[in-house]
Each structure stands twice: as structure tokens, then as C-alpha cells.
mmCIF file of C-alpha atoms in Angstrom:
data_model
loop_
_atom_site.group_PDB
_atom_site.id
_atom_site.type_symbol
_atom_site.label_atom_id
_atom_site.label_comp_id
_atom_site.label_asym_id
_atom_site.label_seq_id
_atom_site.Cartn_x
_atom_site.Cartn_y
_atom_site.Cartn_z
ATOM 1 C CA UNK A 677 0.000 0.000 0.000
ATOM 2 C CA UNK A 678 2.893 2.219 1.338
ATOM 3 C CA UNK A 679 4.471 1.892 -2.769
ATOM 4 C CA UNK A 680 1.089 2.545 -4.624
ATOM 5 C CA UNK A 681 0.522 5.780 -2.336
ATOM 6 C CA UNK A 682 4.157 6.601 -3.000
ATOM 7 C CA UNK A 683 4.013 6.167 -6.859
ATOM 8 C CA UNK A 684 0.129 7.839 -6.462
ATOM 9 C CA UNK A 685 1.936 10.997 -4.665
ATOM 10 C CA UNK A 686 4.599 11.082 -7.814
ATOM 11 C CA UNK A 687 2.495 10.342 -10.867
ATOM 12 C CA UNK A 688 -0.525 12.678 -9.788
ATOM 13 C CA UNK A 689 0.438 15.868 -10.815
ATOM 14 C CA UNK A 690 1.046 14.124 -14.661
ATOM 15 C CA UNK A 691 -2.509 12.008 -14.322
ATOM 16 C CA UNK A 692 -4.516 15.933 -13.412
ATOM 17 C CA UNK A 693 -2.464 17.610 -16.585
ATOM 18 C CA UNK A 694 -3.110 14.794 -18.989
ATOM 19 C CA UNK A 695 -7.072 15.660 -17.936
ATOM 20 C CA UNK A 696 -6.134 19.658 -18.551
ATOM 21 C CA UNK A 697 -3.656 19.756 -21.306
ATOM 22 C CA UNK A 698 -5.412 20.993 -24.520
ATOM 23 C CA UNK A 699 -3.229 21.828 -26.989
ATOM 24 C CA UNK A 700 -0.106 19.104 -27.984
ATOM 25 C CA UNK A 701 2.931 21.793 -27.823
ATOM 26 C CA UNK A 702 1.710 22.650 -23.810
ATOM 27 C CA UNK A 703 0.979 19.647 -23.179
ATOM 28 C CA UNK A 704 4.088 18.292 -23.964
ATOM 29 C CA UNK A 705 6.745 20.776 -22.415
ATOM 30 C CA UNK A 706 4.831 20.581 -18.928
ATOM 31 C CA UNK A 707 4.194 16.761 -18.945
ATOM 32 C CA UNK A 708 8.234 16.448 -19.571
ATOM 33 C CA UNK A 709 9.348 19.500 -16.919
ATOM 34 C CA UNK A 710 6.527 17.644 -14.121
ATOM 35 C CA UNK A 711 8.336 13.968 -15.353
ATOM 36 C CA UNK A 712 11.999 15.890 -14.702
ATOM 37 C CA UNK A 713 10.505 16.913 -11.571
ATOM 38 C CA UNK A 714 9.373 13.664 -10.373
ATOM 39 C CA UNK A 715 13.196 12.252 -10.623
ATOM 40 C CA UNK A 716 14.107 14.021 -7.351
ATOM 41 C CA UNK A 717 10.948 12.580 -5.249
ATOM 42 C CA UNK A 718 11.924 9.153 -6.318
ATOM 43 C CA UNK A 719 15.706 9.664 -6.888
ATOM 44 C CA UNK A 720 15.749 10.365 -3.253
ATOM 45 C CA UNK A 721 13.772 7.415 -2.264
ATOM 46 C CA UNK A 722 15.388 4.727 -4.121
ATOM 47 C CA UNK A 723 18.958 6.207 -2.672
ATOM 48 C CA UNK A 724 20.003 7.256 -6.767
ATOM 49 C CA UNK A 725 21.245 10.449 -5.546
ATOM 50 C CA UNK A 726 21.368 12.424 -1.749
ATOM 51 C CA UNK A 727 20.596 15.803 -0.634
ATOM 52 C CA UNK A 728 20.548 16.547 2.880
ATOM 53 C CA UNK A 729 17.172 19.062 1.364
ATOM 54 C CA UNK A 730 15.361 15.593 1.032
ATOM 55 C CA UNK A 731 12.715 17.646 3.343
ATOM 56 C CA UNK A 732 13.134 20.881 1.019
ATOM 57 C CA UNK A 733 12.379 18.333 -2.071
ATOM 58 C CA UNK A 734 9.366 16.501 -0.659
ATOM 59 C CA UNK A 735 7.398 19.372 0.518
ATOM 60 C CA UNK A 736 8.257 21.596 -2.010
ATOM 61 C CA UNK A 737 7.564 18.794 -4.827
ATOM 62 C CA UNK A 738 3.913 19.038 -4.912
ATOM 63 C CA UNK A 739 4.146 22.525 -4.376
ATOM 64 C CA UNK A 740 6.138 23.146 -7.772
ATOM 65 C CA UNK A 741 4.379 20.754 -9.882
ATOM 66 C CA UNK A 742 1.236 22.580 -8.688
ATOM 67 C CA UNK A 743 2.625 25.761 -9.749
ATOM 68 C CA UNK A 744 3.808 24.216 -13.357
ATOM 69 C CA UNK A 745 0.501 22.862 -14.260
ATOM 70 C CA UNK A 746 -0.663 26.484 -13.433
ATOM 71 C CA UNK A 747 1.991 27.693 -15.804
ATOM 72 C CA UNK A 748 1.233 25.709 -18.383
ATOM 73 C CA UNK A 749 -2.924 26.319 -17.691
ATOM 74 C CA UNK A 750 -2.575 29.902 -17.601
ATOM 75 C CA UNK A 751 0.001 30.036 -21.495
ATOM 76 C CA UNK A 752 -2.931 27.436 -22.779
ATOM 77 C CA UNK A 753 -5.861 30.189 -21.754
ATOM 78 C CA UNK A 754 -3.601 32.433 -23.382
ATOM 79 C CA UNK A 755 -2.943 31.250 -26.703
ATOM 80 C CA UNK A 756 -6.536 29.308 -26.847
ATOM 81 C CA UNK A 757 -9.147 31.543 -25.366
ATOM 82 C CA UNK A 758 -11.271 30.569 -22.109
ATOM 83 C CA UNK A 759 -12.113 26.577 -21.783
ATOM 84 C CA UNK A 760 -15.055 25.384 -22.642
ATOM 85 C CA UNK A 761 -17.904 25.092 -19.945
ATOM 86 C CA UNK A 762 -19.456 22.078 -21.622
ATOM 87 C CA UNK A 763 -17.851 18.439 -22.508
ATOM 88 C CA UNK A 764 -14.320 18.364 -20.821
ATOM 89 C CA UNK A 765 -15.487 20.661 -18.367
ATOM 90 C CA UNK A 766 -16.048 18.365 -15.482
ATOM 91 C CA UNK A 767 -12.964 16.218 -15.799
ATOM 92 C CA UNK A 768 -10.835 19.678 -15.956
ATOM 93 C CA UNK A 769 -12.969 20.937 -12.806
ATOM 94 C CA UNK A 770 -12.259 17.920 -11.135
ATOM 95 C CA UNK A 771 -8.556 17.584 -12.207
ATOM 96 C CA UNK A 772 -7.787 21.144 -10.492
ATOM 97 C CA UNK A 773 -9.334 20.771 -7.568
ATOM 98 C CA UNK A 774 -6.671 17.484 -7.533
ATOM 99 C CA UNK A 775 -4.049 19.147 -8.368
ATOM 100 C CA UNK A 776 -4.763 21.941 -5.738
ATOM 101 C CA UNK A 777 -5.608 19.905 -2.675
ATOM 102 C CA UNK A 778 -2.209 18.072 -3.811
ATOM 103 C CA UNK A 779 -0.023 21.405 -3.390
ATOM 104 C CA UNK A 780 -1.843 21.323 0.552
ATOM 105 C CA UNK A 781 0.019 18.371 0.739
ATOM 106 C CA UNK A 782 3.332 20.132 0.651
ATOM 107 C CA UNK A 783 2.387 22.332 3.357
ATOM 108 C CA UNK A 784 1.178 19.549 5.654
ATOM 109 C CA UNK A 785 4.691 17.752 5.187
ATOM 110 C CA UNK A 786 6.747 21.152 5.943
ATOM 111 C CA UNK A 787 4.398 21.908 9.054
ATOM 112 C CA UNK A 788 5.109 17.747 10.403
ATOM 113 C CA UNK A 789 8.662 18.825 9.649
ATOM 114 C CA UNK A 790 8.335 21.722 11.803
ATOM 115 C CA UNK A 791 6.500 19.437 14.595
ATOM 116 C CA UNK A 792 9.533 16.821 14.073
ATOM 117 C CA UNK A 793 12.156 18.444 14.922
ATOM 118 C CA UNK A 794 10.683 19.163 18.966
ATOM 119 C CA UNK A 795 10.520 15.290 19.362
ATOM 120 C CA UNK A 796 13.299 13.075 20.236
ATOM 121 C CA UNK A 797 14.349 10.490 17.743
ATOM 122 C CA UNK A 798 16.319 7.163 17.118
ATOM 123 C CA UNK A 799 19.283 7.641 15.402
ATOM 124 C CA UNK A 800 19.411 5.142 12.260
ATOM 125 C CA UNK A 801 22.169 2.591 11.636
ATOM 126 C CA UNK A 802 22.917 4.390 8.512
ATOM 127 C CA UNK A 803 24.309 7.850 9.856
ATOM 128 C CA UNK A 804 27.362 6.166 10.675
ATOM 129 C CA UNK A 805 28.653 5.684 7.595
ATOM 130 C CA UNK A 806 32.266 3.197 7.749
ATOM 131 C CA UNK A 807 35.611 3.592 6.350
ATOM 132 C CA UNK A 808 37.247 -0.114 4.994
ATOM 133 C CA UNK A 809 37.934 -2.485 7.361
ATOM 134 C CA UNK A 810 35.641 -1.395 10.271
ATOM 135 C CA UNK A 811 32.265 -3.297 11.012
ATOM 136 C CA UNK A 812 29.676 -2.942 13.328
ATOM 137 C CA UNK A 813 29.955 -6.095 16.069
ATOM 138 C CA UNK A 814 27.258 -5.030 17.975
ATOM 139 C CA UNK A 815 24.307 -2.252 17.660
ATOM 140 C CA UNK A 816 21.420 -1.883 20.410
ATOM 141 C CA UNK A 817 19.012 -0.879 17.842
ATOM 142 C CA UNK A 818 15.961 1.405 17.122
ATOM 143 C CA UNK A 819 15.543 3.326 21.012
ATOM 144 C CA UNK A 820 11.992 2.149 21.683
ATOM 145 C CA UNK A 821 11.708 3.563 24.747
ATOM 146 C CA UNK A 822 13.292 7.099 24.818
ATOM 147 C CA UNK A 823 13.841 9.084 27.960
ATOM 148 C CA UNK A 824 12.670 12.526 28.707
ATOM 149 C CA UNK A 825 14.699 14.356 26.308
ATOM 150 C CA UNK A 826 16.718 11.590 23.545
ATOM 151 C CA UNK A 827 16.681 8.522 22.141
ATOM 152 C CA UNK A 828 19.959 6.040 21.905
ATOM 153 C CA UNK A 829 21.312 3.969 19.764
ATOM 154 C CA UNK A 830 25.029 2.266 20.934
ATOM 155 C CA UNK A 831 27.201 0.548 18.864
ATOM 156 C CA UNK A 832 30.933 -1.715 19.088
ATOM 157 C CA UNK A 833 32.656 -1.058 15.893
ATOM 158 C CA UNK A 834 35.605 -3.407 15.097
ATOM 159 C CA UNK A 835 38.410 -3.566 12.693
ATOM 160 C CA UNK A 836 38.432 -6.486 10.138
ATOM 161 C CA UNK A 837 42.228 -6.222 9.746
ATOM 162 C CA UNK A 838 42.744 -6.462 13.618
ATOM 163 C CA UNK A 839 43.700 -2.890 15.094
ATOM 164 C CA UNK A 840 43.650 -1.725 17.920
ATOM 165 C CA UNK A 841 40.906 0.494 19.136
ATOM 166 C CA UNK A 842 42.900 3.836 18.821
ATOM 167 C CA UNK A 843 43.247 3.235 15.239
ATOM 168 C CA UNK A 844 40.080 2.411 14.279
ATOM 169 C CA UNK A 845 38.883 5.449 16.558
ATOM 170 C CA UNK A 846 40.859 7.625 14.313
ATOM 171 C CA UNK A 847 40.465 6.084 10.809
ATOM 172 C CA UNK A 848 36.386 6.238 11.762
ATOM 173 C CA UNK A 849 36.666 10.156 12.979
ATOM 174 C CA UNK A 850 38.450 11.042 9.709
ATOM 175 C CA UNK A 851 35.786 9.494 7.973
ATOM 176 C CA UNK A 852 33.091 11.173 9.677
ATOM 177 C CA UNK A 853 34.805 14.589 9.021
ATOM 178 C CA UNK A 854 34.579 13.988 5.312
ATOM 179 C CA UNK A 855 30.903 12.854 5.808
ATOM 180 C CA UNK A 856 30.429 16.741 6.991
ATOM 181 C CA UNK A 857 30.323 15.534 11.178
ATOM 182 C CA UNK A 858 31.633 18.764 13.109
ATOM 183 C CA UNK A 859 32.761 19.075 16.608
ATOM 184 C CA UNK A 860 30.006 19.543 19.055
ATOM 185 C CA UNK A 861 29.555 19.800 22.668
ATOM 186 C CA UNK A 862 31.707 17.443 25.270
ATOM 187 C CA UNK A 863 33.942 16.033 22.375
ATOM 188 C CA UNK A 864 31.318 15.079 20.746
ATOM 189 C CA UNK A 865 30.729 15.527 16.799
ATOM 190 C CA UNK A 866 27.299 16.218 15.654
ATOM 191 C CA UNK A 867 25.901 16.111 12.327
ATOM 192 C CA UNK A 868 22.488 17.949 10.754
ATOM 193 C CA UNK A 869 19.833 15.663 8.676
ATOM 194 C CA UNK A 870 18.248 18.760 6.413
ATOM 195 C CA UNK A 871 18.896 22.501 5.378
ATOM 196 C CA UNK A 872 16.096 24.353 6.293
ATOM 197 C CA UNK A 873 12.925 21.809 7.458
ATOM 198 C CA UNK A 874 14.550 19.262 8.797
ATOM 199 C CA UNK A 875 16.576 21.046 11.673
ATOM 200 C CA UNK A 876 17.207 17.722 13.518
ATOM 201 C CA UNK A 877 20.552 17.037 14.640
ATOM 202 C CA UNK A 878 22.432 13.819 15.541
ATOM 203 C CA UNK A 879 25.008 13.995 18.568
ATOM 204 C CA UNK A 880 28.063 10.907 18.221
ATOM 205 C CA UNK A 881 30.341 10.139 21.339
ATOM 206 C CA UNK A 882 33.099 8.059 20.561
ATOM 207 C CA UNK A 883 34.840 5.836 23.144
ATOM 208 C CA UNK A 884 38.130 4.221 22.165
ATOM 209 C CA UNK A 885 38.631 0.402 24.301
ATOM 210 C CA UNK A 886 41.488 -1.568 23.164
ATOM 211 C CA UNK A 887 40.127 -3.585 20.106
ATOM 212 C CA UNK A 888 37.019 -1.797 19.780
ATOM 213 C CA UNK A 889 35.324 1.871 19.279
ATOM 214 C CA UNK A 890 32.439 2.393 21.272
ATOM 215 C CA UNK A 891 29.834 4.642 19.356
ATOM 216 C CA UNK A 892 26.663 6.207 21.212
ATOM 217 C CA UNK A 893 24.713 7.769 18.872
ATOM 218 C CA UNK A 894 22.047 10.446 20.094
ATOM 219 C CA UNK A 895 18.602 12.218 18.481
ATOM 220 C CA UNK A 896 17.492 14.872 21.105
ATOM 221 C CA UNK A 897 14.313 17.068 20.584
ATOM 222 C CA UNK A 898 16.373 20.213 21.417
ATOM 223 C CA UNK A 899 20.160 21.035 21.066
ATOM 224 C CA UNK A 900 22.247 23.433 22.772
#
């Protein structure tokens, strides 16, 4: 259900301007910009490309394909006159009142953004990202249970090639460096998910033991 919703979400804006389009040289420049469009939505989903404005692009998504059918609805009024009240009337009525309460959409997702980012949340697995040769041994998983103020997720990352825990500790913080981690409170190194929606921000402790790096990754709801 979750991938027919998805796709539904993607492909709308196309299915409402196939019912408005009336002239072939409109129709066709604004079905191709909404298709170059929909590569970001689903680029970003199916991990082709990443953007920490993965928030920017799935608010704002419905938000500019509503404006582009608009576009391309206003030049056709333009060049052909006012529609027609009878025979395609209703589908075109129908397909902008769509296409509108699809742009809402966008707003809805920015304003849950805005309510995200004042709850804790559980790190995932996949903000530690691993130079060669380290593995994670051991990771606590998702924090059901959060406390007041943060969830945690700890992990034991281990060398492959069998160094000690100072090395890996340092091969792993140069590699979070170039992954755009920067030094945060306590020693710590903290790292933002989004530009301007997503304001959530990830706090990593490192803890060096003698054949192993302990990581404690934390999501708080606020950050000093």
C-alpha cells in the first residue's frame, strides 16, 4: 500500500495535466518539466542520488508541480481563449481541484517537519557511515523507549584487519569529518539531517577500548 501511495503521490500531478492539457505543444513541455521533476521525489527514495534538502524536495515537490501545471494552464488560456464550460469541463474541474488539494500536501509535510524536529528520535544505523575495514559487532538498535529528552542507539565497531581500538577510533573520525560531522559539545561531533525543514541534529560520542570503538549515537528534541 505504502508503494502505490508513494508512486500515487509522484504520478498525480502528470494524471490531473493529462485531464487539462489541450493543446499538444503545452501539453508536452509541462508533462516532460513535471516527469523531470518527479526524478528528485523518487531519486531520493530509491537512494540514486542524496541531498541533505530531502525535506526541502518533498514538501516543495507538490508545491512546484502545482505551480507548473498552473503555468502551463494559464500560457494554454492564453494562446486558446477561455475553456469550454461544456464536454471536458467536469474532468478539468475535477482535475484542479486534484491538483490543488495536492499542493496542501506540501504544506502539511513542511508543518510535520516543523512538529519533528521538537521530538526526540532514534538515530538510524545508517548515519554512521564506515571507512574499509571497520564493522559494526554489535548495535542496540531502534531506542523504543526514549527518555525525557533523547533517544539512543550504541554501537561496538571493530576492525576487520585487527587494530587496535585507537586506530580504528581515528580512521572512523576522519571518515566522519569527510561525511560533513563537526565538533560539538563534550567532544562530541554532531551532524544535521536537512537545510532548512529538517533542523534535527544527531550527537556521536566516541569511546576508544582496546580492540574496539564504542559509538553512542544520540537524536534529542532540542540542542544546545
Amino acid at each position: 500500500m505504502g508503494v502505490v501511495l508513494g508512486w500515487g503521490y509522484v504520478l498525480l500531478p502528470l494524471a490531473c495535466w493529462a485531464a487539462l492539457a489541450r493543446t499538444r505543444a503545452a501539453g508536452v513541455v509541462v508533462a516532460a518539466v513535471l516527469a523531470a521533476l518527479a526524478v528528485i521525489p523518487v531519486g531520493l527514495e530509491y537512494g540514486w542520488f542524496h541531498s541533505r534538502a530531502t525535506a526541502e524536495s518533498q514538501s516543495g515537490y507538490p508545491l512546484a508541480a502545482g505551480l507548473v501545471v498552473l503555468l502551463g494552464t494559464l500560457a494554454e488560456r492564453r494562446r486558446c481563449g477561455p475553456r469550454p464550460t461544456r464536454g471536458s469541463g467536469q474532468p478539468a474541474a475535477g482535475a484542479t481541484i486534484v491538483i490543488a488539494a495536492h499542493s496542501l500536501v506540501g504544506l502539511v509535510i513542511g508543518l510535520l517537519y516543523q512538529l519533528a524536529v521538537h521530538e526526540p528520535f532514534s538515530p538510524e544505523r545508517s548515519e554512521l557511515s564506515l571507512p574499509a575495514g571497520l564493522a559494526v559487532q554489535q548495535d542496540s538498535g531502534p531506542d523504543r523507549s526514549c527518555g525525557l529528552h533523547a533517544c539512543r542507539r550504541d554501537l561496538v565497531v571493530v576492525s576487520t584487519e585487527g587494530l587496535p581500538g585507537a586506530e580504528a577510533a581515528r580512521r572512523l573520525r576522519d571518515r566522519l569529518a569527510a561525511d560533513g560531522w563537526t565538533p560539538g559539545p563534550g567532544g562530541s561531533l554532531v551532524h544535521r539531517h536537512g537545510w532548512l525543514l529538517d533542523k534535527r541534529i544527531t550527537q556521536l560520542l566516541l569511546t576508544e577500548q582496546p580492540a574496539a570503538v564504542t559509538v553512542r549515537l544520540t537524536g534529542p528534541d532540542r540542542f544546545p
